[in-house]
Amino acid sequence: MTEIRTFEPEDTFSVIKLASQTLTEKYNPSLFAYFYETNPDGFIVANLNHKIIGFLIGVKINNQKTKILMISVSPQHQKQKIGTKLLEEFIKRTQKEEINTIELEVRIDNHKAIQFYEKYGFRKIIKIKEFYQDNKDAYTMQLRF
Ligand SMILES: CC(C)(COP(=O)(O)OP(=O)(O)OC[C@H]1O[C@@H](n2cnc3c(N)ncnc32)[C@H](O)[C@@H]1OP(=O)(O)O)[C@@H](O)C(=O)NCCC(=O)NCCS
């Protein structure tokens, strides 16, 4: 049974490894400790048999909006609703703060992530040219509830 819970410092190594396996951007490992220290509620992991198989990092932008910065599920566990569980937990935490909008950026060619977000009601609201370090474009997607 997959447990969805807040990140704990002992998860750091697994999260860094998962991020490097699944995300196109390369992140400085110290960033993960920073997010945990500044925003523990937004850092959610999926734990299966003492193994981290997914994580989500979101932040509060202001009193109206949160933003998902990263979401990742290990390749062996994708398409098993782990991403859904992480997203649902983040939506729940966002709603608890009485915030009704979640935004994120996604690469315009990341079709599976776009399909994932659209399934849960996110809509593309704008295209941002050369958003990423490699000059690729992004969509900003938004979910309002
Ligand atoms: C995007 C991601 C987090 C989805 O997580 P997941 O656990 O595999 O997704 P779920 O099993 O919860 O899927 C829920 C729905 O999303 C859509 N979806 C998920 N993966 C998909 C895929 N490979 N192709 C098409 N649609 C997909 C489907 O609608 C799916 O519903 P269904 O299984 O009933 O068809 C995961 O694919 C991932 O980690 N990708 C690599 C990292 C990444 O791109 N992160 C996003 C950066 S913005």
Coordinates of N, CA and C and ligand atoms in Angstrom, one line a residue, residues 22-23 71-73 77-84 105-106 110 112-113 115-117 119-120, ligand 1:
T22 N 14.1 11.3 -13.8 CA 12.9 11.5 -14.4 C 12.7 12.9 -15.0
L23 N 13.4 13.9 -14.4 CA 13.1 15.3 -14.8 C 14.2 15.8 -15.8
I71 N 6.9 17.4 -10.2 CA 6.2 16.1 -9.8 C 6.9 15.0 -10.6
S72 N 7.1 13.9 -9.9 CA 7.9 12.8 -10.5 C 7.4 11.5 -9.9
V73 N 7.3 10.5 -10.8 CA 7.0 9.1 -10.3 C 8.1 8.2 -11.0
H77 N 6.9 2.7 -11.7 CA 5.6 2.9 -11.0 C 4.7 3.9 -11.7
Q78 N 5.1 4.3 -12.9 CA 4.2 5.2 -13.6 C 2.9 4.5 -14.1
K79 N 1.9 5.3 -14.3 CA 0.6 4.8 -14.8 C -0.1 3.8 -13.8
Q80 N 0.2 4.0 -12.5 CA -0.4 3.2 -11.5 C -1.1 4.2 -10.4
K81 N -1.3 5.4 -10.9 CA -2.1 6.4 -10.1 C -1.3 7.0 -8.9
I82 N 0.0 6.8 -9.0 CA 0.8 7.4 -7.9 C 0.8 8.9 -8.1
G83 N 1.0 9.4 -9.3 CA 1.0 10.8 -9.6 C -0.4 11.4 -9.2
T84 N -1.4 10.7 -9.5 CA -2.8 11.1 -9.1 C -2.9 11.3 -7.5
E105 N 4.2 25.1 -14.8 CA 4.8 25.1 -16.1 C 5.1 23.7 -16.6
V106 N 4.9 23.5 -17.8 CA 5.2 22.1 -18.4 C 5.8 22.3 -19.8
N110 N 5.9 17.7 -23.5 CA 5.8 16.7 -22.5 C 4.3 16.2 -22.5
K112 N 2.8 13.4 -22.1 CA 2.1 12.6 -21.0 C 1.8 13.4 -19.8
A113 N 2.7 14.3 -19.4 CA 2.4 15.2 -18.3 C 1.2 16.1 -18.6
Q115 N -1.3 15.4 -20.6 CA -2.5 14.6 -20.5 C -2.9 14.4 -19.1
F116 N -1.8 14.1 -18.3 CA -2.1 13.9 -16.8 C -2.8 15.1 -16.2
Y117 N -2.2 16.3 -16.4 CA -2.8 17.5 -15.8 C -4.2 17.8 -16.4
K119 N -6.3 15.7 -17.4 CA -7.3 14.7 -16.9 C -7.9 15.3 -15.5
Y120 N -7.0 16.0 -14.8 CA -7.5 16.5 -13.5 C -7.9 18.0 -13.6
Ligands
LIG1 C1 3.5 12.9 -15.3 C2 3.6 11.8 -14.2 C3 3.9 12.5 -12.9 C4 2.3 11.1 -14.1 O1 2.3 10.2 -13.0 P1 1.7 8.7 -13.1 O2 1.7 8.2 -11.7 O3 2.3 7.9 -14.1 O4 0.2 9.1 -13.5 P2 -1.2 8.4 -13.2 O5 -1.0 6.9 -13.2 O6 -1.7 8.9 -11.9 O7 -2.1 8.8 -14.4 C5 -3.3 9.5 -14.3 C6 -3.7 9.9 -15.7 O8 -2.8 10.7 -16.3 C7 -2.7 10.5 -17.7 N1 -1.4 9.9 -18.0 C8 -0.4 9.5 -17.2 N2 0.6 8.9 -17.8 C9 0.3 9.0 -19.1 C10 1.0 8.6 -20.3 N3 2.2 8.0 -20.3 N4 0.4 8.9 -21.5 C11 -0.8 9.4 -21.6 N5 -1.5 9.8 -20.5 C12 -0.9 9.6 -19.3 C13 -3.8 9.4 -18.0 O9 -5.0 10.2 -18.3 C14 -3.9 8.7 -16.7 O10 -5.2 8.1 -16.5 P3 -5.4 6.6 -17.0 O11 -4.3 5.8 -16.3 O12 -6.8 6.3 -16.4 O13 -5.3 6.6 -18.5 C15 4.7 10.8 -14.6 O14 4.5 10.3 -15.9 C16 6.1 11.3 -14.4 O15 6.8 11.2 -13.4 N6 6.7 11.7 -15.6 C17 8.1 12.1 -15.6 C18 8.3 13.4 -14.9 C19 7.5 14.6 -15.5 O16 7.4 14.7 -16.7 N7 7.0 15.4 -14.6 C20 6.2 16.5 -15.0 C21 7.0 17.7 -15.3 S1 6.0 19.2 -15.5

